[in-house]
CSV table of C-alpha atoms and ligand atoms in Angstrom, one decimal:
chain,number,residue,atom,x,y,z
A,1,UNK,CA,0.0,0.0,0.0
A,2,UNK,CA,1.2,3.4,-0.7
A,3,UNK,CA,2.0,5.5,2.3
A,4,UNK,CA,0.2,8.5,2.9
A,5,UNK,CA,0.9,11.6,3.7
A,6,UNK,CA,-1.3,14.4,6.0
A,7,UNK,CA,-1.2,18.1,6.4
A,8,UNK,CA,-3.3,20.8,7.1
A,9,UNK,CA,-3.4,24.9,7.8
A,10,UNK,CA,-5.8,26.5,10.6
A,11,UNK,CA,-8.4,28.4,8.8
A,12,UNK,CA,-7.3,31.9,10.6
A,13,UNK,CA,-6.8,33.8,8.1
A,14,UNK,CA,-5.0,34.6,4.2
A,15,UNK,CA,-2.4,32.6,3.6
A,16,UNK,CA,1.2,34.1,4.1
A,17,UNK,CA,4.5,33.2,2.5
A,18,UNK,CA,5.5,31.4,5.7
A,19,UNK,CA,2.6,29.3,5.1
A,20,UNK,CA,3.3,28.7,1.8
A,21,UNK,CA,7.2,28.4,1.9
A,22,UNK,CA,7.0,25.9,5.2
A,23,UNK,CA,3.7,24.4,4.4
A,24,UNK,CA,2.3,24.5,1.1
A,25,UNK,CA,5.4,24.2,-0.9
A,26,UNK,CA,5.9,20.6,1.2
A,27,UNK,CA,2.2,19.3,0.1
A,28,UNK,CA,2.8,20.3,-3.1
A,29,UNK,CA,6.1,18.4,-3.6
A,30,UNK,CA,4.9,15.0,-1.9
A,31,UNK,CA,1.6,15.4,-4.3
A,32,UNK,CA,3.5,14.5,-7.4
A,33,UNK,CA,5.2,11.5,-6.1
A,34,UNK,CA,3.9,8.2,-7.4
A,35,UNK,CA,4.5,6.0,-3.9
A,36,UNK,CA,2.8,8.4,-1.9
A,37,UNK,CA,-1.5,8.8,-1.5
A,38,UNK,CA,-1.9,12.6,-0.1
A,39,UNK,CA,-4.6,14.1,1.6
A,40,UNK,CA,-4.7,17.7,2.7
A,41,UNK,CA,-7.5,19.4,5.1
A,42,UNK,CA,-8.3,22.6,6.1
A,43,UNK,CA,-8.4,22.4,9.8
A,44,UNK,CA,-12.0,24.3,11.3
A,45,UNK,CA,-11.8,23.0,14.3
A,46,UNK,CA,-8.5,23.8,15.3
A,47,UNK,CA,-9.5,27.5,14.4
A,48,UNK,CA,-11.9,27.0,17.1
A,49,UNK,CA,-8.7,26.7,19.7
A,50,UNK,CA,-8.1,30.5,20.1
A,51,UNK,CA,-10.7,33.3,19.5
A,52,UNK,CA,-12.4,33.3,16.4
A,53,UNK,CA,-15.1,35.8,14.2
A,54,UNK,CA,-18.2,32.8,14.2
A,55,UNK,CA,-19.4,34.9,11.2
A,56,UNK,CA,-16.3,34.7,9.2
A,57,UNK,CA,-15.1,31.1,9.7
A,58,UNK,CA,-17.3,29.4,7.2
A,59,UNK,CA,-15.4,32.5,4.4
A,60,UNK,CA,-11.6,31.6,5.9
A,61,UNK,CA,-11.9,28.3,5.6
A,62,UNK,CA,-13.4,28.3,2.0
A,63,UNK,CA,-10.6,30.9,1.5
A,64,UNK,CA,-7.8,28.3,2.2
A,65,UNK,CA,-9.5,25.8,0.0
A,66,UNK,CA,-9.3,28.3,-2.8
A,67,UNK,CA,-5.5,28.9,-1.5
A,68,UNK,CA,-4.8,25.1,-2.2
A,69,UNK,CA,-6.1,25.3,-5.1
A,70,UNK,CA,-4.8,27.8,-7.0
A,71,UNK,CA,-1.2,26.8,-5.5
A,72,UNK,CA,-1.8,24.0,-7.5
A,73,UNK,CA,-2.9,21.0,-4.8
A,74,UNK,CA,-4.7,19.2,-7.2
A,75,UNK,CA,-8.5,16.9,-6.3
A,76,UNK,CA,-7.6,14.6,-9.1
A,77,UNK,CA,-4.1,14.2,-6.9
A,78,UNK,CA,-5.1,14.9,-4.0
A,79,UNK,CA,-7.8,14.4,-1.3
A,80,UNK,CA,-8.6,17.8,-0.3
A,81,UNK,CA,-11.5,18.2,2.8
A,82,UNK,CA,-12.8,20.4,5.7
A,83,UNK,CA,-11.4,18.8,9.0
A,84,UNK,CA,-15.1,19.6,10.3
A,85,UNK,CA,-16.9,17.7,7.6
A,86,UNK,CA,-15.2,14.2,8.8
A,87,UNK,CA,-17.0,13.6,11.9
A,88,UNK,CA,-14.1,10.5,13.0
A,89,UNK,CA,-11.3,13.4,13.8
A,90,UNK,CA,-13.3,13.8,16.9
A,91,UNK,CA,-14.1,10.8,17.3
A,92,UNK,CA,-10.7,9.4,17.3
A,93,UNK,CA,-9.4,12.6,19.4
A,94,UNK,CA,-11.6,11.5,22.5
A,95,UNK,CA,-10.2,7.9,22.5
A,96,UNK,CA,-6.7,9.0,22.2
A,97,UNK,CA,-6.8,11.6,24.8
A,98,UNK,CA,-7.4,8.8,27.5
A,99,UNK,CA,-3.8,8.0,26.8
A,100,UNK,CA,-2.3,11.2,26.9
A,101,UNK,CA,-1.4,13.2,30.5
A,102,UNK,CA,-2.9,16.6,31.5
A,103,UNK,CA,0.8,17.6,32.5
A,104,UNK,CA,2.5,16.2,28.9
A,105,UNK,CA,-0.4,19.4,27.1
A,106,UNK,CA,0.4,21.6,29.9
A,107,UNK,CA,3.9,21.9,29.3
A,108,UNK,CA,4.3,22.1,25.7
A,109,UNK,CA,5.6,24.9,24.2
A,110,UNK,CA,3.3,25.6,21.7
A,111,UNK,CA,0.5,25.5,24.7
A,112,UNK,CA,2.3,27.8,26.8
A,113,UNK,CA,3.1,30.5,23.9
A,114,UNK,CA,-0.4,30.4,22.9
A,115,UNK,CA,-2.0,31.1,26.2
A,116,UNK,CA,0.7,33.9,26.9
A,117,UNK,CA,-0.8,35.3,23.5
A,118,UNK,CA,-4.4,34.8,24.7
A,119,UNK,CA,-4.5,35.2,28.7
A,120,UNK,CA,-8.3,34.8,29.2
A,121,UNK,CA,-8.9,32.5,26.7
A,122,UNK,CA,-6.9,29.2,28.0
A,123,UNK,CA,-9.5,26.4,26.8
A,124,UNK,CA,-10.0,22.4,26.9
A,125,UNK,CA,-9.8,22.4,23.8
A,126,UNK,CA,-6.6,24.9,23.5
A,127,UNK,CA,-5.2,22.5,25.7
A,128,UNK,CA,-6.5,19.5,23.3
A,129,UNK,CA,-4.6,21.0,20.4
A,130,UNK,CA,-2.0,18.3,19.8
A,131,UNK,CA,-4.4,15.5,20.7
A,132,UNK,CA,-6.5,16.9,18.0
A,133,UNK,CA,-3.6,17.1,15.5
A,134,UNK,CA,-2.4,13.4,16.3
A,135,UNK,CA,-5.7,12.5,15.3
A,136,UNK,CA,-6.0,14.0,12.1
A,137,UNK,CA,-2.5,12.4,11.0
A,138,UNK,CA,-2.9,8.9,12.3
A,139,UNK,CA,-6.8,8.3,11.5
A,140,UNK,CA,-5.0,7.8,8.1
A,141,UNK,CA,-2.5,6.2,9.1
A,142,UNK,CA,-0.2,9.1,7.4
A,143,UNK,CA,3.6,9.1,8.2
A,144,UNK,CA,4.7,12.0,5.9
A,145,UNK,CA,3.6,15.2,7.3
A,146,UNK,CA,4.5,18.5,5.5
A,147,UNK,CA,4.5,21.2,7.9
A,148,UNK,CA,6.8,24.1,9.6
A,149,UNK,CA,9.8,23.3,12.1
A,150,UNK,CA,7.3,25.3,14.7
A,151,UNK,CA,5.1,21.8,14.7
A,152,UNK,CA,7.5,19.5,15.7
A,153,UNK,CA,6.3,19.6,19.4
A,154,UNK,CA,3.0,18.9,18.2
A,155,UNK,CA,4.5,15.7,15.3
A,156,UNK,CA,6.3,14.7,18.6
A,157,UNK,CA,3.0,14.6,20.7
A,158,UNK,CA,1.7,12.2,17.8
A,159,UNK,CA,4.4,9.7,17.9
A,160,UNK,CA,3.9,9.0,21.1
A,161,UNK,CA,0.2,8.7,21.3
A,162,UNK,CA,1.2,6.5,18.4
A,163,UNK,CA,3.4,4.2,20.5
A,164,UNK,CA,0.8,3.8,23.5
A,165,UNK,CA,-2.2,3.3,21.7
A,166,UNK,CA,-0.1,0.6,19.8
A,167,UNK,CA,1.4,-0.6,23.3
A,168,UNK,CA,-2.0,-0.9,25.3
A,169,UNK,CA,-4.4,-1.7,22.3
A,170,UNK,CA,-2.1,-3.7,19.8
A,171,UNK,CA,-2.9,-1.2,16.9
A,172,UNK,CA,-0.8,-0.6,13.8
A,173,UNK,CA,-0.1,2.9,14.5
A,174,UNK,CA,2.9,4.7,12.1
A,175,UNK,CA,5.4,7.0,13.8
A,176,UNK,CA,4.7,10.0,12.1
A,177,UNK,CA,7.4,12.3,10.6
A,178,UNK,CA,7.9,16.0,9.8
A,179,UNK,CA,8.5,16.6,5.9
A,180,UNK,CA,11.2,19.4,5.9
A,181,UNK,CA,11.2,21.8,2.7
A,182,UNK,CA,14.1,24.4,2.2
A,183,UNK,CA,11.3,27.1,3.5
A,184,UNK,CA,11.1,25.2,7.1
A,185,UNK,CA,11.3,28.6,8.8
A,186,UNK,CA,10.3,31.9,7.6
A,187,UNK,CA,11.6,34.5,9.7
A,188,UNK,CA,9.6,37.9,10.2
A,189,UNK,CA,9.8,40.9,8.1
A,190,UNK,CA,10.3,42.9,11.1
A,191,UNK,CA,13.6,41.4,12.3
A,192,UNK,CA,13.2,39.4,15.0
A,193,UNK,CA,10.8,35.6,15.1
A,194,UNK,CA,9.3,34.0,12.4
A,195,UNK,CA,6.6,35.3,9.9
A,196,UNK,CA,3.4,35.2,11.2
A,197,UNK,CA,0.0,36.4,10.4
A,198,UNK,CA,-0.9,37.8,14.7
A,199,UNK,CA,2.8,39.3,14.0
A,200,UNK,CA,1.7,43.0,11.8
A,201,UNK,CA,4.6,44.0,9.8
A,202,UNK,CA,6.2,40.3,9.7
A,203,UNK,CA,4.3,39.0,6.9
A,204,UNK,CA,3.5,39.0,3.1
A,205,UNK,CA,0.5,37.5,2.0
A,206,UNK,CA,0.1,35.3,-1.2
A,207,UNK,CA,-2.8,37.9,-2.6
A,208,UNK,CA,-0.4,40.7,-1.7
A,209,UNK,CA,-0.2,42.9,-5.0
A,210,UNK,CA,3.3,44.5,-6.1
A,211,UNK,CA,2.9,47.6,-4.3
A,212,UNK,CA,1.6,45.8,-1.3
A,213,UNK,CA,4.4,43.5,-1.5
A,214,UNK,CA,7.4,46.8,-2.0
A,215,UNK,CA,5.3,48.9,0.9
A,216,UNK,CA,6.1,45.5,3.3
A,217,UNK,CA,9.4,45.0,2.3
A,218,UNK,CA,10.1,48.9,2.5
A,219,UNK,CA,9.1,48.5,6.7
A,220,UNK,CA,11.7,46.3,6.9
A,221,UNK,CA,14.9,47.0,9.1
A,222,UNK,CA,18.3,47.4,7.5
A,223,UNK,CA,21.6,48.9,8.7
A,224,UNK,CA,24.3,50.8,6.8
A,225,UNK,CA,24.5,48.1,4.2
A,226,UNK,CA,28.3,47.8,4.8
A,227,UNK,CA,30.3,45.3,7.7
A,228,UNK,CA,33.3,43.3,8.0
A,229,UNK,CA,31.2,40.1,8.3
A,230,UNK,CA,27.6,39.4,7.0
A,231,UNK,CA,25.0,39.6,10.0
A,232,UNK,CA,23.4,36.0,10.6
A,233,UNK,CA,20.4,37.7,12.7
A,234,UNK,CA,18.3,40.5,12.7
A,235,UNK,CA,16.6,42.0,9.7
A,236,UNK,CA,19.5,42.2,7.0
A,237,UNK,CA,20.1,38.5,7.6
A,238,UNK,CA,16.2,38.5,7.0
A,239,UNK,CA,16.2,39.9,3.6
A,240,UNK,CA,18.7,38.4,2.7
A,241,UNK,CA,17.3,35.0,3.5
A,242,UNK,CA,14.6,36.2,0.9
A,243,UNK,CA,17.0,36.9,-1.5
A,244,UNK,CA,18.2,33.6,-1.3
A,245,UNK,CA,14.5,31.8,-1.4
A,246,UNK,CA,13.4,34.1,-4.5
A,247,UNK,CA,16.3,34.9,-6.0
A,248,UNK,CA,18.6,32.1,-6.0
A,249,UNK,CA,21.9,31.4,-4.0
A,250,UNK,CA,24.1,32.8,-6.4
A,251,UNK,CA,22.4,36.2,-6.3
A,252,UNK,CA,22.9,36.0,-2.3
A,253,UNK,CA,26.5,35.4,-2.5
A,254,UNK,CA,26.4,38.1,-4.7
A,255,UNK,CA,24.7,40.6,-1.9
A,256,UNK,CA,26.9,39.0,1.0
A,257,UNK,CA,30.1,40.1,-1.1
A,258,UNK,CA,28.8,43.5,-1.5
A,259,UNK,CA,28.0,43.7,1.6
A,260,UNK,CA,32.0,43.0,2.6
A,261,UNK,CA,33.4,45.4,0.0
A,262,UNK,CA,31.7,48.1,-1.5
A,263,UNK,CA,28.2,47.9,0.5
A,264,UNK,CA,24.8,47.0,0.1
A,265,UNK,CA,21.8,49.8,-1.6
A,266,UNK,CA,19.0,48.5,0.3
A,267,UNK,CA,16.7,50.4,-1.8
A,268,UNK,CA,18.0,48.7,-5.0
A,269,UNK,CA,17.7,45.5,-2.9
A,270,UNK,CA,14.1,45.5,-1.8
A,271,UNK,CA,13.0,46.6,-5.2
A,272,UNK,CA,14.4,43.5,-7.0
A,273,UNK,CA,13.1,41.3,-4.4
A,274,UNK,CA,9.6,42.7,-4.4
A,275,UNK,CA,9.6,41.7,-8.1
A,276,UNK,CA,11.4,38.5,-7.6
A,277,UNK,CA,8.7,37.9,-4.6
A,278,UNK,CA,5.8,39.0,-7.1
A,279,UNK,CA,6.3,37.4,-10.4
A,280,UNK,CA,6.3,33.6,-7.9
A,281,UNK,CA,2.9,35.8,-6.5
A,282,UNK,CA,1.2,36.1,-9.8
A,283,UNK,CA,-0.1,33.2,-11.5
A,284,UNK,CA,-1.3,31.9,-7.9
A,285,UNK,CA,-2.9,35.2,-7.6
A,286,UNK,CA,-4.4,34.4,-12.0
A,287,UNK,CA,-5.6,31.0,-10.9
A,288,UNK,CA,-7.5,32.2,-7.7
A,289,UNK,CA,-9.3,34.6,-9.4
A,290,UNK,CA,-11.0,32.1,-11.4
A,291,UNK,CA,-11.7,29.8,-9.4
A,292,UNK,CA,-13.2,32.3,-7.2
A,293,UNK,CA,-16.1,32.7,-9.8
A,294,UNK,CA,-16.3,28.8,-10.0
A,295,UNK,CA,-18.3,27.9,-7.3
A,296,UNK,CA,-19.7,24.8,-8.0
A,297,UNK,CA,-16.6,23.5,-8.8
A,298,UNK,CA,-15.2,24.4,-5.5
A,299,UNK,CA,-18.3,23.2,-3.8
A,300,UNK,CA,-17.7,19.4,-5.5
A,301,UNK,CA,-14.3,19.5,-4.3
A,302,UNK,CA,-15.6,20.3,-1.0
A,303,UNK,CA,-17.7,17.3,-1.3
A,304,UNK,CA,-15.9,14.2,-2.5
A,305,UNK,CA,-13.0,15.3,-0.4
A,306,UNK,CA,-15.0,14.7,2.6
A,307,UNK,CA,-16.5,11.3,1.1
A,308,UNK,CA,-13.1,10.2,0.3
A,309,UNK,CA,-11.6,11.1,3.6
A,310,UNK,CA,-14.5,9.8,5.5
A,311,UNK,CA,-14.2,6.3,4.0
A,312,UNK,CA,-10.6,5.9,5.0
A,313,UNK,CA,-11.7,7.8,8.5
A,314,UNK,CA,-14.4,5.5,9.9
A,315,UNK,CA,-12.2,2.0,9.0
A,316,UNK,CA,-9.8,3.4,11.6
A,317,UNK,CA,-11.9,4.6,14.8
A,318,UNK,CA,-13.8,1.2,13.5
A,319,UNK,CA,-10.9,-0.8,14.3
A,320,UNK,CA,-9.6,1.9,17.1
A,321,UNK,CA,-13.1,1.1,19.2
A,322,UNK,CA,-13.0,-2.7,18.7
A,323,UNK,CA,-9.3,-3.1,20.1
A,324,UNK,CA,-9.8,-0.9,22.9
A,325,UNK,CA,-12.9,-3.0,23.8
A,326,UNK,CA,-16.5,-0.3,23.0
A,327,UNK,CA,-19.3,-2.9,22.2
A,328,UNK,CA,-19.5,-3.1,18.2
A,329,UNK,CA,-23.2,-2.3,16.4
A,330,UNK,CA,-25.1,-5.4,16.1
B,1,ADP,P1,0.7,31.5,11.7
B,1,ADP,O1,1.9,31.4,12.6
B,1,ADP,O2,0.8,32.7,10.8
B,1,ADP,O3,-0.6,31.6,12.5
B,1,ADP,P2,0.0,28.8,11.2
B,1,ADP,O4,0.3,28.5,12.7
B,1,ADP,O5,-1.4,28.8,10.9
B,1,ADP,O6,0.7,30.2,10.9
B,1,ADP,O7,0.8,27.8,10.3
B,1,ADP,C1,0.3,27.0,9.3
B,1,ADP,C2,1.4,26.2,8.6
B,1,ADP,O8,2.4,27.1,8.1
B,1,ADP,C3,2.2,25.3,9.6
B,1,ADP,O9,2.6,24.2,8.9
B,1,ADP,C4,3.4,26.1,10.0
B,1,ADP,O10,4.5,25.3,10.4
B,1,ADP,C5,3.7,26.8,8.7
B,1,ADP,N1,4.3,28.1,9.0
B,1,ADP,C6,3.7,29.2,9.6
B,1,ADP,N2,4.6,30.2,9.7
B,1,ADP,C7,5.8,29.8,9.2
B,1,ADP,C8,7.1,30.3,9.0
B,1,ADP,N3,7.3,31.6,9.4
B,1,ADP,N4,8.0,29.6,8.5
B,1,ADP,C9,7.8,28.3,8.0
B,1,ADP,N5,6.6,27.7,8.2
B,1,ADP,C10,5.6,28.4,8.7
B,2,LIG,N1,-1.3,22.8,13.7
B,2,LIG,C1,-1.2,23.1,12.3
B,2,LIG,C2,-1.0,24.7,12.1
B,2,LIG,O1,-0.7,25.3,13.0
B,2,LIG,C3,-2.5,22.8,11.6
B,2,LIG,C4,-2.9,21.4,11.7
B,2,LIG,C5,-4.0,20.8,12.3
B,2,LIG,C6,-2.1,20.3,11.1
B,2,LIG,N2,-4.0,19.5,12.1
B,2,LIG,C7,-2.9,19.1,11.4
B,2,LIG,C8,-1.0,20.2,10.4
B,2,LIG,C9,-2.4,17.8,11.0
B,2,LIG,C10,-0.5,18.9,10.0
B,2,LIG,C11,-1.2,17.8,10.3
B,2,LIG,O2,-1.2,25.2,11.1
């Protein structure tokens, strides 16, 4: 049997090139191979985990659908579905949380940096996060998961519910691992952390148009443009990991020797990369403007992604319910 691969974005928001770089670019790549069976979700419910518009979810999640899309995941390829619309994710999630410890959740990173960035809103089901995720991954039995270095902790959490549920209920669990692309962290626009969309002035989103895209890069922080060494951190080392992503490695060593010898324009600089940035921007931004008039297409999609996934879903907590000993349906 082909092995399968997993992934999916919270529906928060537009997508960003973070996203896209750590994410997107990963799902993408593992699509086209021939021993691999991907699917790819859009994950509702773990938008529910921090504060959320209730009036706007149903729009952002149909919003990274149309982002998968027109990046080029493909329903013919791929199985793309709404976490939501298979019902098994949280079906699964309950029986695996009887395995997991309330002190393991409490002191993951992840948990702690999201309730310092959301005080009053420290949930069950903020808490449930990684339980949630573990489910989603291993109720298909997926082992490739195409994601940003910032979800190891969680890919961690996974394995390990992985390895009880297959110690105490003889299950075939896989051990679930992180699928790394050259993009596995993004850093922030604004100099310091990654690119992230609760971060304003660290991001640049994939409907970003080319002034949009040269009025972000123009907030970002640069220095004389001239030093005995090339800085590693901070925001030249920022731009010119960009450089390096849209431009190529050659054109970076290019910049770095600059930098040594006769400096650095950074206004030269940001203008080339806002067009380097831009022309990867632009058939994406083509395709999604289609499909945005193509509703029923969309809406099929939609569909048969859930049937698909739900078929390979319900064998699993199936199987999941009979080992850990839940009286079957006569
Ligand atoms: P955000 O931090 O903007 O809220 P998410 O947490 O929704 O982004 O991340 C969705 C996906 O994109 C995850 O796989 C995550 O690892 C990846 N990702 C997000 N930001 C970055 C980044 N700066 N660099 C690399 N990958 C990222
Ligand atoms: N936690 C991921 C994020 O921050 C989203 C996600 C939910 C996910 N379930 C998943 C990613 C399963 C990979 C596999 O965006």
């Amino acid at each position: 049997m082909k092995k399968r691969v997993l992934s999916g974005i919270r529906a928060t928001g537009r997508l960003h090139l973070g996203n896209y770089l750590g994410a997107v670019k990963g799902m993408l790549e593992l699509q086209s191979r021939d021993d691999l069976h991907t699917l790819y979700m859009v994950a509702d419910l773990h938008a529910l985990t921090t504060p959320y518009n209730k009036d706007e979810l149903k729009t952002k999640t149909r919003e990274v659908v149309l982002d998968y899309l027109a990046i080029g995941l493909d329903p013919e390829k791929s199985i793309i579905f709404i976490q939501s619309q298979v019902p098994e994710h949280t079906e699964l999630f309950y029986l695996f949380s009887t395995v997991v410890s309330l002190a393991r959740m409490q002191h993951l990173p992840t948990y702690k940096d999201k309730i310092k960035q959301y005080p009053n809103a420290s949930t069950v089901a903020l808490l449930n996060y990684p339980v949630l995720m573990a489910s989603d991954i291993l109720i298909y039995n997926a082992s490739l998961v195409p994601v940003g270095i910032d979800q190891e902790p969680h890919l961690e959490v996974a394995r390990e519910i992985a390895r009880k549920m297959n110690d105490a209920y003889g299950t075939n669990f896989p051990q679930p691992l992180r699928f790394a692309t050259s993009g596995e962290y993004i850093p922030s626009l604004a100099g310091e952390g990654k690119m992230s969309k609760s971060i304003e002035g660290s991001y640049i989103n994939l409907t970003d148009d080319l002034k949009t895209i040269q009025k972000r890069l123009a907030g970002a922080p640069t220095d004389s443009g001239k030093g005995e060494t090339v800085p590693t951190t901070g925001g030249v080392a920022n731009l010119l990991k960009f450089v390096e992503l849209f431009e190529g490695k050659d054109r970076y060593k290019q910049y770095a020797l600059s930098y040594m010898h006769e400096g650095i324009r950074y206004g030269d600089l940001k203008k080339e990369l806002a067009d380097a940035i831009y022309k990867e921007l632009k058939p994406i931004q083509e395709i999604r403007a289609e499909l945005e008039h193509k509703t029923t297409y969309v809406d099929e999609v939609i569909k048969n992604g859930a049937e698909k996934a739900r078929k390979i879903a319900s064998e699993t907590v199936k199987e999941v319910k009979e080992k850990m000993g839940l009286c079957k349906i006569k």
